[in-house]
Coordinates of C-alpha atoms in Angstrom, one line a residue:
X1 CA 0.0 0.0 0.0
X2 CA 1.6 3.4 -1.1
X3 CA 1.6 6.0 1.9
X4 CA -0.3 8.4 -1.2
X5 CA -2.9 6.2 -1.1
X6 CA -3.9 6.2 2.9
X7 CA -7.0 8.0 2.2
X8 CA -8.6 5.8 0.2
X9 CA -7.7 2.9 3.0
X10 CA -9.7 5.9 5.4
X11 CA -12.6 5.6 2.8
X12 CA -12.9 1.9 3.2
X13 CA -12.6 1.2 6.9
X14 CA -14.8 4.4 7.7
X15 CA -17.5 2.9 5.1
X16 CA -17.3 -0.9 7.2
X17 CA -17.6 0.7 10.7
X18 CA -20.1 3.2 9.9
X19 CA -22.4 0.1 9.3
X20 CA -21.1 -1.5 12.5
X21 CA -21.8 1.6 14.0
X22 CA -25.3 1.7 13.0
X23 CA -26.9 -1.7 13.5
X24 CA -24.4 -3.0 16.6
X25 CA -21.7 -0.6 18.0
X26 CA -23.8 3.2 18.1
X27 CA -27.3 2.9 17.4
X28 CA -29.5 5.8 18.7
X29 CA -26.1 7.4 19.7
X30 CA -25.2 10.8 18.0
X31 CA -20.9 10.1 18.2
X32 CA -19.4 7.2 16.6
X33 CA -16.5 5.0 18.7
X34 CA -12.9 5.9 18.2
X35 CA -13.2 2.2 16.2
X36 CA -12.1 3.7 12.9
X37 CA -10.0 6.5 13.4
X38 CA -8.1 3.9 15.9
X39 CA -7.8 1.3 12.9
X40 CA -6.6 4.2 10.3
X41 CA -4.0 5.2 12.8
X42 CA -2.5 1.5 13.6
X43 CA -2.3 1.4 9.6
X44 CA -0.7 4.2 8.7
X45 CA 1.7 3.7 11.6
X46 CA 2.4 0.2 9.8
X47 CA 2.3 1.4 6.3
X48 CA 4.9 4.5 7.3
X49 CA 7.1 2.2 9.2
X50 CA 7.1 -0.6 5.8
X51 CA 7.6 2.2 3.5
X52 CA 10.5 4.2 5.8
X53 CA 13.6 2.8 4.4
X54 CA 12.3 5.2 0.8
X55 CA 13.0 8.2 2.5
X56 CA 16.0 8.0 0.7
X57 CA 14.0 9.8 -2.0
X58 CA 14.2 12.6 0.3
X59 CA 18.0 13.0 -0.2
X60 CA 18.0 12.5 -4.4
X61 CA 15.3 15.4 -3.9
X62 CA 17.9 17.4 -2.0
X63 CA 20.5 16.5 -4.6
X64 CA 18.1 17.0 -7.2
X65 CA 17.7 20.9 -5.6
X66 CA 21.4 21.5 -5.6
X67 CA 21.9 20.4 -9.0
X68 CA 18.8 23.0 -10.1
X69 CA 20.1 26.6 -11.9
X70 CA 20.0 29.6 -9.6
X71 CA 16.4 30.8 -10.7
X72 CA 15.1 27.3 -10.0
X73 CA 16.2 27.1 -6.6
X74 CA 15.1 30.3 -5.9
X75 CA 11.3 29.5 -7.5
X76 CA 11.5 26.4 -5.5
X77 CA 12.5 28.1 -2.0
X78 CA 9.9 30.5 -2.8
X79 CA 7.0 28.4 -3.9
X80 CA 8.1 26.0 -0.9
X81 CA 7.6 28.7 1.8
X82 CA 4.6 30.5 0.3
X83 CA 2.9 26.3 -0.2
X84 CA 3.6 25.8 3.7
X85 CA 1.9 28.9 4.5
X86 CA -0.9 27.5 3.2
X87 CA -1.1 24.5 4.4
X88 CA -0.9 25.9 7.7
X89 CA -3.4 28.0 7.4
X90 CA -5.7 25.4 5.9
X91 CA -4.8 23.1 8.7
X92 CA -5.5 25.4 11.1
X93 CA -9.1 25.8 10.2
X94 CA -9.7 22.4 9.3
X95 CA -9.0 21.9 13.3
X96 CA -12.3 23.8 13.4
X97 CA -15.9 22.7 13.2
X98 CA -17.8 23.6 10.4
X99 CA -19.1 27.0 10.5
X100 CA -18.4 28.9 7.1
X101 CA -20.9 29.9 4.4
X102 CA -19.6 27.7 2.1
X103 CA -20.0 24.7 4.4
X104 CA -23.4 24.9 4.4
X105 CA -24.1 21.5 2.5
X106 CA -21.9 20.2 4.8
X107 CA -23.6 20.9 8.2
X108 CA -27.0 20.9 5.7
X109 CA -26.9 17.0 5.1
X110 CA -23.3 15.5 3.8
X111 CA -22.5 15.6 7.9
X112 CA -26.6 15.5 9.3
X113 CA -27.8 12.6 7.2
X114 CA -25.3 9.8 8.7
X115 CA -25.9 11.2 12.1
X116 CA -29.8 11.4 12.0
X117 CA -29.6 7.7 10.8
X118 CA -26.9 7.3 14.0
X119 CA -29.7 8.7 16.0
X120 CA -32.1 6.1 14.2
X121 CA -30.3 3.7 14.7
X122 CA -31.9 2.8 11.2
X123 CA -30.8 2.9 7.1
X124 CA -34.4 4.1 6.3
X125 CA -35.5 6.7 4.6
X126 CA -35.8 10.2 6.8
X127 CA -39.6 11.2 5.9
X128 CA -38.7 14.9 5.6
X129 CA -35.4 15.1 4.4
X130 CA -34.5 14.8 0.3
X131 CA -31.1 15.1 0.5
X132 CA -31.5 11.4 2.7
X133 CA -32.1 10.2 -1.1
X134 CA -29.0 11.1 -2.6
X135 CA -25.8 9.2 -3.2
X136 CA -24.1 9.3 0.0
X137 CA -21.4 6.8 0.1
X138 CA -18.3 9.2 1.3
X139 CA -20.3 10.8 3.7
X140 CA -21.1 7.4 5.0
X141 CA -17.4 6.5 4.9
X142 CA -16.5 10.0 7.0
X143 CA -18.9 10.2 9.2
X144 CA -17.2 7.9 12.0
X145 CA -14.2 10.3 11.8
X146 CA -16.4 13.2 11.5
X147 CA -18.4 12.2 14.3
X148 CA -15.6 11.1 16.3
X149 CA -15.5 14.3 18.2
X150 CA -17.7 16.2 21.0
X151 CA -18.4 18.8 17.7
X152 CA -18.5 17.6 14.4
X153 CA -14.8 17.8 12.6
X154 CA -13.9 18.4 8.9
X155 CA -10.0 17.1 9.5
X156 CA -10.9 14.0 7.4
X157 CA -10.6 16.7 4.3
X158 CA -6.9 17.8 4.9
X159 CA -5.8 14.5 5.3
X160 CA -6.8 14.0 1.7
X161 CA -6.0 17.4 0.3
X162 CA -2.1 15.9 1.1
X163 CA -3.0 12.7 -0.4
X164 CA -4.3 14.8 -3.6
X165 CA -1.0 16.2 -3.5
X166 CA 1.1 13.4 -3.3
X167 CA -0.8 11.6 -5.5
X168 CA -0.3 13.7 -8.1
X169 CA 3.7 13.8 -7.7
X170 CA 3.2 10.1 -8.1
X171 CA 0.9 10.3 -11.2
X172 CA 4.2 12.9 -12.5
X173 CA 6.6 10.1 -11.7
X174 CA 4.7 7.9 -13.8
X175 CA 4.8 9.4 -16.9
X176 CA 8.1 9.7 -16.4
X177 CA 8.5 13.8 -15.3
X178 CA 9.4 12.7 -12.2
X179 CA 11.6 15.8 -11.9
X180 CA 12.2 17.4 -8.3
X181 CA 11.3 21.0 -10.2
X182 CA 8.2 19.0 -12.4
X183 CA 6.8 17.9 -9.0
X184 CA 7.2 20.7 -7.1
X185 CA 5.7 23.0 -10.1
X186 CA 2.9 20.6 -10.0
X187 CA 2.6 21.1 -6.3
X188 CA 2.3 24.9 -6.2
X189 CA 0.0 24.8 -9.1
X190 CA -2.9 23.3 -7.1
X191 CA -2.0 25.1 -4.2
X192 CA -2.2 28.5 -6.6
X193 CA -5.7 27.8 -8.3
X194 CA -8.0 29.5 -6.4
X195 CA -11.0 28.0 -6.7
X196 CA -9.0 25.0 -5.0
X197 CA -7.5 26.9 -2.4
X198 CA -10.8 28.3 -1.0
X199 CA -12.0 24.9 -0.4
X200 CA -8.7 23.3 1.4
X201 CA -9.7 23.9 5.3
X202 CA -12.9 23.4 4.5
X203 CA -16.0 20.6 5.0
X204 CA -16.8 20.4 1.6
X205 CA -15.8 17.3 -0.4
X206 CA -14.9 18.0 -4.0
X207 CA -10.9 17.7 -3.4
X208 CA -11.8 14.4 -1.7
X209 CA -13.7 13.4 -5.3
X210 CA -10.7 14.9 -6.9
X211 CA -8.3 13.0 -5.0
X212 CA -10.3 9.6 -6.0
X213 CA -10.6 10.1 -9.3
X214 CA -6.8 10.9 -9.8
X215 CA -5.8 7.9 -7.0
X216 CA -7.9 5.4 -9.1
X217 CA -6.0 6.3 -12.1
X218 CA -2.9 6.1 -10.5
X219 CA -3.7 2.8 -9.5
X220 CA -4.4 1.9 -13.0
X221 CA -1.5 3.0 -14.4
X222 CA 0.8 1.2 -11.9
X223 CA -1.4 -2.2 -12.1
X224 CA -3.5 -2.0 -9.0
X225 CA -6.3 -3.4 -9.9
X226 CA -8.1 -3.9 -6.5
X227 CA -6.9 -0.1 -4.9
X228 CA -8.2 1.4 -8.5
X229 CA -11.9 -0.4 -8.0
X230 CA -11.9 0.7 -4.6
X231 CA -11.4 4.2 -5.4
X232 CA -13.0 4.6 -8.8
X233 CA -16.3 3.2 -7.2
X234 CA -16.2 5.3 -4.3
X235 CA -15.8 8.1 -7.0
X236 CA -18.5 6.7 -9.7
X237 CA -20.9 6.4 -6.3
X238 CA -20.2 9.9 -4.8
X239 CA -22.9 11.9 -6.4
X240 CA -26.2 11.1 -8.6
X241 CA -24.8 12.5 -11.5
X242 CA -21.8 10.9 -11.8
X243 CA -22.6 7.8 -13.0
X244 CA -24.3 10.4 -15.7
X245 CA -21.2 11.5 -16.2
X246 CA -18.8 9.5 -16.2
X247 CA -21.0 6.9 -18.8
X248 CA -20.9 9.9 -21.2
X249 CA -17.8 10.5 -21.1
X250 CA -16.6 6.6 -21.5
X251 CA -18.9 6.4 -24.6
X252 CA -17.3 9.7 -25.9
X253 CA -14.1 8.3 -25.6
X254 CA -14.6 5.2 -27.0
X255 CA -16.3 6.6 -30.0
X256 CA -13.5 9.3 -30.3
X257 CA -10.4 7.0 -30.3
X258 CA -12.5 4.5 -33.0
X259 CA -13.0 8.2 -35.3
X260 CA -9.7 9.0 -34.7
X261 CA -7.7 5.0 -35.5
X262 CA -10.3 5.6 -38.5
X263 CA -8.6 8.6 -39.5
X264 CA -4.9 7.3 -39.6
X265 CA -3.9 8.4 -35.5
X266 CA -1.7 5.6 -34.8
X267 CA 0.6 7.2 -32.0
X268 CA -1.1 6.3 -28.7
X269 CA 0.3 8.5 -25.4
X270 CA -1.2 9.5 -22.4
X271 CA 0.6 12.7 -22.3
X272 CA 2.9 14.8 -25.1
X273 CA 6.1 12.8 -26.3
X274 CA 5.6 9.8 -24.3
X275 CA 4.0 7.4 -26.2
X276 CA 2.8 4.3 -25.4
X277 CA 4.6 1.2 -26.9
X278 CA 2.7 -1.8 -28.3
X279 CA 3.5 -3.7 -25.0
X280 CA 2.5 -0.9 -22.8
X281 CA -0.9 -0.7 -24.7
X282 CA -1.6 -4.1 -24.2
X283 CA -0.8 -4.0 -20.5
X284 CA -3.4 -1.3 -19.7
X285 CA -6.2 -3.4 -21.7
X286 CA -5.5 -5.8 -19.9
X287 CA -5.7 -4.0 -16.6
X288 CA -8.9 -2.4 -17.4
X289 CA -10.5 -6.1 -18.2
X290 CA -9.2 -6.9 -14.8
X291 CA -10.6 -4.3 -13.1
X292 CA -14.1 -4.9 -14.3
X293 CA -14.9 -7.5 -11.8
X294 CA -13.4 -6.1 -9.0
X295 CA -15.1 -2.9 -9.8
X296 CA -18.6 -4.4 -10.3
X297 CA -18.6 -5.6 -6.5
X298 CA -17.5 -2.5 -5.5
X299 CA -20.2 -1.3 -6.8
X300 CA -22.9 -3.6 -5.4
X301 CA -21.2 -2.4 -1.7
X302 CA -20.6 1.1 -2.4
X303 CA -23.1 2.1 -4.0
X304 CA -26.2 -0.7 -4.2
X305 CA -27.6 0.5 -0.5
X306 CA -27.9 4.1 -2.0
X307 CA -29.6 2.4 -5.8
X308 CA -31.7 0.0 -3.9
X309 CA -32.8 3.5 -1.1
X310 CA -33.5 5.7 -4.2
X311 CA -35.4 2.7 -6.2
X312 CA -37.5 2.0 -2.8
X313 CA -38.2 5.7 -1.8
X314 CA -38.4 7.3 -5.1
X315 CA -38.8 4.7 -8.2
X316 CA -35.8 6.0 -9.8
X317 CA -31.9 4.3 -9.5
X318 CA -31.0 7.6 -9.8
X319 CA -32.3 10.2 -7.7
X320 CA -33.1 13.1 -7.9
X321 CA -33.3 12.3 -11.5
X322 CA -36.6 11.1 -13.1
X323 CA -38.3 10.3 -9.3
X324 CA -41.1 7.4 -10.5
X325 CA -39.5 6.4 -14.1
X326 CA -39.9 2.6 -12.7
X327 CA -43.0 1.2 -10.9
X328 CA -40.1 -1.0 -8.6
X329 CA -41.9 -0.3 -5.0
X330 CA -45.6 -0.8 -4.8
X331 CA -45.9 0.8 -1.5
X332 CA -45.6 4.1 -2.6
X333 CA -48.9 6.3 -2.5
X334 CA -48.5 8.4 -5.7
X335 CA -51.8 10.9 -4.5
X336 CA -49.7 11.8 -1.0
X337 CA -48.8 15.2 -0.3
X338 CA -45.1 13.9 0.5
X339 CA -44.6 11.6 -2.8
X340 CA -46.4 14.8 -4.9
X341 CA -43.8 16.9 -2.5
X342 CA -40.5 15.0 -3.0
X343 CA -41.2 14.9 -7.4
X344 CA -41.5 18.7 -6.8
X345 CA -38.6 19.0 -4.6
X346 CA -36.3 16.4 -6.6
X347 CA -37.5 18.6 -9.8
X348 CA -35.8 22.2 -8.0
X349 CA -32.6 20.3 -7.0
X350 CA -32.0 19.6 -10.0
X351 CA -33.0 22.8 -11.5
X352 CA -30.3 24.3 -9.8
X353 CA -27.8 23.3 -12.3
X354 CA -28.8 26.3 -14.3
X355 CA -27.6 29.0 -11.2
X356 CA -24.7 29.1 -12.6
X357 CA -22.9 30.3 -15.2
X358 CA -24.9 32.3 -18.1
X359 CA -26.3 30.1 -20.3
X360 CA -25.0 27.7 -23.0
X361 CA -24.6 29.3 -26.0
X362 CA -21.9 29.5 -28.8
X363 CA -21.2 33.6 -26.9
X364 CA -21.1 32.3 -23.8
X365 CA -18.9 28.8 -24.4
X366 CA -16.3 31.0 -25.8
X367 CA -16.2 34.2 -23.2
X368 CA -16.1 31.5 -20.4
X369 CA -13.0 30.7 -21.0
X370 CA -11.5 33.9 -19.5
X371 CA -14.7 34.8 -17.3
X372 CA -14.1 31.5 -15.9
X373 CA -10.4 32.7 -14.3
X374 CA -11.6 36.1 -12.9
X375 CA -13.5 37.8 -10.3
X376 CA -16.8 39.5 -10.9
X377 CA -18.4 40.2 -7.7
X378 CA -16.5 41.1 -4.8
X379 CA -14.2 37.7 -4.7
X380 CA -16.9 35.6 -6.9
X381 CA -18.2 35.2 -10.3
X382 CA -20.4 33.5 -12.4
X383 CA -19.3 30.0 -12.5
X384 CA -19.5 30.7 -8.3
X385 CA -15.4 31.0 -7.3
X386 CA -12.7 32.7 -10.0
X387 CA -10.1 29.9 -11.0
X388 CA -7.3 31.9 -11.2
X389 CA -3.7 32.3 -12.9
X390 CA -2.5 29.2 -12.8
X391 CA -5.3 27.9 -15.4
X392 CA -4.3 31.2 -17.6
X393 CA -1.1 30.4 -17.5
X394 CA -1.4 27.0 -18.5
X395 CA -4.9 27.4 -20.9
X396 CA -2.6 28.4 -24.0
X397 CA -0.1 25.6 -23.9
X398 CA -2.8 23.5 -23.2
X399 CA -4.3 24.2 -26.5
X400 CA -0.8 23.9 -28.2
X401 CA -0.8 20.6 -27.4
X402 CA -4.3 19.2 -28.5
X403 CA -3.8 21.0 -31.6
X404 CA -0.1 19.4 -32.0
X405 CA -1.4 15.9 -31.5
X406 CA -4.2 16.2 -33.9
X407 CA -1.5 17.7 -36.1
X408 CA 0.9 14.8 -35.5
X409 CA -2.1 11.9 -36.2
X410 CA -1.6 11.4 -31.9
X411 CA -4.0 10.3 -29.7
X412 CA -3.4 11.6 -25.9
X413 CA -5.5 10.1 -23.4
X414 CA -5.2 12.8 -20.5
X415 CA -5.7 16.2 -22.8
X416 CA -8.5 14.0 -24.2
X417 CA -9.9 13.3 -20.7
X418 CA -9.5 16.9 -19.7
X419 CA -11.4 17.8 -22.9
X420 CA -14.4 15.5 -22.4
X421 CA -14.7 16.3 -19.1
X422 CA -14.8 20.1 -19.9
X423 CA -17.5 19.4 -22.1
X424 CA -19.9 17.2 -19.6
X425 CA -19.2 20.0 -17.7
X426 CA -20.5 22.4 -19.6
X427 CA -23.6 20.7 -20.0
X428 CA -24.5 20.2 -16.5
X429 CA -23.7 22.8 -13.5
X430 CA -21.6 25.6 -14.2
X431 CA -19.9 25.5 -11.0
X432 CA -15.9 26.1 -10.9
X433 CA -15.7 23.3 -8.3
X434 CA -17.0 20.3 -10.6
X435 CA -13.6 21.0 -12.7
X436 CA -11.1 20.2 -10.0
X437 CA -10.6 17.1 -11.9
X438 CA -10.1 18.3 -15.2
X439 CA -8.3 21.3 -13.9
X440 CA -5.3 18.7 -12.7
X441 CA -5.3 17.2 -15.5
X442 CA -4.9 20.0 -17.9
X443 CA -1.7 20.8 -15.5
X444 CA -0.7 17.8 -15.4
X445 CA -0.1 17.7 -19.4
X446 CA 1.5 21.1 -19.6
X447 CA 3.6 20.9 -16.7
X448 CA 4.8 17.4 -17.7
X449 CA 6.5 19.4 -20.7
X450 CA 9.8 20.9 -20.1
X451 CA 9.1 23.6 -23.3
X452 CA 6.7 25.1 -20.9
X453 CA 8.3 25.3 -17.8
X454 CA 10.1 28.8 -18.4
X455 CA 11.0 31.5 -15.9
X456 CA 7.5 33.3 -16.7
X457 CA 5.5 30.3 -16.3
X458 CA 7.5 29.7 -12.8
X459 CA 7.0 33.2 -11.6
X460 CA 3.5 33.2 -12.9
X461 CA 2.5 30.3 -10.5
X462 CA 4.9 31.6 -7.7
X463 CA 2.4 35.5 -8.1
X464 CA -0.3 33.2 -8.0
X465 CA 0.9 31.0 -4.5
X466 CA 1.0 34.4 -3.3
X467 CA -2.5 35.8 -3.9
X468 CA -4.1 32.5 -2.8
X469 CA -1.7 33.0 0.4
X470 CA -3.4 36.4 1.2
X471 CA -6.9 35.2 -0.1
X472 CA -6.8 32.0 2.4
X473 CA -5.2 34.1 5.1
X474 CA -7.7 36.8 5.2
X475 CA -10.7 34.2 4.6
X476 CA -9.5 32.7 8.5
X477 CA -8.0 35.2 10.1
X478 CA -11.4 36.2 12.2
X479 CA -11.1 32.5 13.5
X480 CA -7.8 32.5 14.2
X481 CA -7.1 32.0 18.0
X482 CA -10.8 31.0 18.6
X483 CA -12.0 27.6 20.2
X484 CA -14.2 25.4 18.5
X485 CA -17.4 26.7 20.3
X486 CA -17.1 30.5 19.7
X487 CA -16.9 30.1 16.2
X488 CA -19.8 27.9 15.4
X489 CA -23.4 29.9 14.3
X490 CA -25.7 30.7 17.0
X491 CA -28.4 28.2 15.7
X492 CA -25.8 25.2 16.1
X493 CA -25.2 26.5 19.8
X494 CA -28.8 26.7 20.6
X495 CA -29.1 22.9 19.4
X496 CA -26.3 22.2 21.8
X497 CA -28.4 23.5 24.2
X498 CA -31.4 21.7 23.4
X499 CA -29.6 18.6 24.1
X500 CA -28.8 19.2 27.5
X501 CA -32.4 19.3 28.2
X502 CA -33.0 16.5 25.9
X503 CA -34.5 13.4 27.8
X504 CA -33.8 10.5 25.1
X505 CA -37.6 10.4 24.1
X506 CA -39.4 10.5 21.4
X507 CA -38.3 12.6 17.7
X508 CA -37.7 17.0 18.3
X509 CA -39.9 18.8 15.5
X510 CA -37.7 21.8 14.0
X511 CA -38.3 24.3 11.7
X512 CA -34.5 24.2 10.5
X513 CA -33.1 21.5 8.4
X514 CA -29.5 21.9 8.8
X515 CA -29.4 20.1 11.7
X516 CA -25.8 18.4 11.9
X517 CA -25.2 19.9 15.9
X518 CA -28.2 18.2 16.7
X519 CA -28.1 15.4 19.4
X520 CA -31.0 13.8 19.1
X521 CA -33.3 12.5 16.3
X522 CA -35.0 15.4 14.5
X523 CA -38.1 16.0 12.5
X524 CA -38.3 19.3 10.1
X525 CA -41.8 20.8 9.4
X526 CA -43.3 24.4 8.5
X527 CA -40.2 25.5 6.4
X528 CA -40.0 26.2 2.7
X529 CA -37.2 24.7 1.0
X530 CA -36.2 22.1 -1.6
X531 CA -34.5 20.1 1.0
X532 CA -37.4 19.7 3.0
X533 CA -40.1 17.3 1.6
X534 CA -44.0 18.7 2.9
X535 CA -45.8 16.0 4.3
X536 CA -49.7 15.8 5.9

């Protein structure tokens, strides 16, 4: 097991004790044991102490530094300082419970929906709440680490923002730019993308989907069959759409490389100038029929609970996508206010796709390409948080190379990826965050070229570390030196206090649905909202 890869090992024993915790360990409890984050601690200790003897990397990275020219050191040194700054800062409030605006679907359901079924002590569906419907599997697999502690934690997050990280070096490695300056380039380019930055600290989970997507691909390309079904399933699993998604994009890629064989491409690479030999090729076909098993039952334990929930509470395997498209549960009174509710509700959710952005025109496709990197409203825009200089910087030689490769009859599978995801993108929410993935990517290819590493590009990303630095700092600073219970929201305080008083009988009506301070089993009437289902 590769120590870059711990998270997903966090994933899968949080996922088995949650369901202990449930049915035999915690039910009706609101905190989980210290079960799992005991067993991920006792494995990373053995997994460090197995995998100490290749810190000798460490010193052919320090050689690797003293052999770099004067500018490169200094870009290094730099980026190094201004990445660690960061990191701290993000770690800092990370060490806080969630609080922040932007956590709200955190503290709204991805955190209350595993504790409400804690308090339950039940996998049923919560009457009032839709977001109970949703595809909740990493939420699931988090929540005895989130829940761990007296106030719910978001730490879970950092620990996979450095696994994104090191994954990605990895990922460099592979493709053989395993270069001390390539990595550590790669390094401050996530750090530097805004729209990244704002989210590292934080409860929500897109760099956790980021990180699994990128992990299960690593673990493809390296010939881990097993650790890549783990992670891709968790990842295929983690939202409604992504299955949507990801089918799309598999059928697009398919049908692309058989058009493009068709038309004479015959060089096969997954990034620029590193093409894949015959052998090669062969090697990851074969891996990907090996990992179609494995992946399958994944599938039927990651995500079948959440399919067989949304087929029994909403006749759809997909929710909140076409609710009652099958007839598959009889018992479902079709003439009830909540059934006539929830198609209403499930309808708005997914209405929400189109709050972002400005439309989908020919105009718009091509201005979002700039409006995409840039502010608009105070620190936001359109597409919800700017992406920054690092995608500007590396947009242009991004293009170089897809039009090189179509120029030189090559087919490259990670600018293709980056591509097609770009384009499913576009044609569901227009939210910054849902291009993490492709985002990485996209840097990924450029950066793994030496042509584009010059001193502009360097001190381009090193600007960049340093407006994200300022933009993190002065998005904490007001909870810097606070504990954990001055900074949560009044409303979360005043459920604290209801629990006190709480005897441990019997469900609390509310009029508030983000309910993830609450210590006891909660029912949410007389409020208007789409994550609220009405009921007589």
């Amino acid at each position: 097991m590769p120590i870059s890869h711990l998270p997903t090992m966090m994933l899968v024993i949080g996922y088995c004790v949650y369901w202990l915790e449930l049915f035999i360990i915690s039910p009706g409890k609101s905190h989980t044991s210290f079960l799992a984050a005991g067993l991920f601690i006792f494995l990373c200790v053995c997994i460090l102490s197995i995998n100490i003897s290749k810190l000798k990397y460490i010193q052919n990275d320090i050689r690797n530094f003293l052999a770099l020219e004067f500018l490169s050191k200094g870009i290094v040194v730099t980026g190094g300082v201004l990445s660690l700054a960061i990191l701290i800062i993000a770690c800092k409030a990370a060490l806080l419970p969630p609080h922040l605006m932007q956590e709200f679907d955190a503290i709204n359901y991805h955190i209350t929906i595993p504790k409400q079924h804690l308090l339950m002590g039940a996998f049923a569906h919560i009457p009032w709440s839709l977001a109970d419907l949703y595809f909740l599997p990493v939420d699931y697999a988090l929540a005895p680490y989130w829940l761990v502690t007296e106030l719910p934690n978001k730490f879970p997050q950092f620990i996979f923002l450095l696994g994104l990280l090191a994954v990605v070096k990895g990922l460099l490695k592979e493709l053989g730019r395993g270069d001390l300056l390539s990595k550590m380039l790669m390094v401050f380019a996530i750090l530097g993308t805004h729209c990244i930055a704002i989210q590292m600290g934080l409860a929500m989970l897109d760099l956790v989907l980021c990180y699994l997507f990128l992990a299960a691909l690593d673990s493809l390309l390296k010939g881990r069959i097993i650790l890549c079904a783990i992670e891709f399933s968790f990842y295929f699993w983690s939202k409604s759409f992504a299955p949507i998604q990801i089918g799309l994009i598999m059928v697009l890629l398919f049908v692309g490389v058989y058009i493009f064989r068709r038309r004479g491409f015959r060089r096969i690479g997954l990034i620029a100038n590193e093409h894949l030999n015959v052998g090669l090729q062969l090697q990851h076909q074969v891996n990907l029929k090996k990992g179609i098993a494995p992946f399958i039952i994944m599938s039927l334990l990651i995500g079948g609970p959440f399919v067989g929930k949304s087929l029994l509470y909403a006749n759809t395997p997909l929710f909140p996508f076409y609710p009652g498209v099958v007839n598959f549960s009889k018992k479902i009174d079709q003439n009830s206010k909540a059934w006539i509710s929830l198609k209403e509700k499930a309808e708005q959710a997914v209405a929400t796709k189109d709050q972002y952005g400005s439309g989908r025109g020919v105009g718009e496709f091509l201005k979002h390409f700039w409006l995409l990197a840039v502010p608009e409203k105070g620190v936001n825009n359109r597409y919800d948080y700017p992406v920054g200089l690092v995608y500007l910087l590396c947009l242009l030689p991004f293009l170089r190379i897809l039009f090189n490769s179509l120029k030189n009859n090559e087919i490259l599978f990670l600018p293709l990826l980056v591509v097609l995801f770009w384009l499913t993108w576009w044609l569901g929410s227009h939210q910054s965050r849902f291009l993490f993935i492709p985002l990485i990517l996209m840097y990924i290819s450029v950066i793994s070229q030496k042509k584009f590493q010059t001193i502009f590009f360097q001190l381009g990303i090193i600007l960049s570390l340093s407006l994200v630095l300022l933009s993190v700092y002065r998005a904490h600073r007001g909870d810097f030196n606070k504990k954990a219970f001055e900074v949560i929201r009044s409303q979360d305080k005043q459920l604290l206090e209801m629990a006190k008083i709480y005897k441990g009988e019997g469900i609390v009506i509310l009029d508030d649905f983000d309910v993830a301070f609450a210590n006891f089993p909660v029912d949410v009437r007389n409020i208007n909202s789409v994550f609220v289902i009405q009921r007589d």
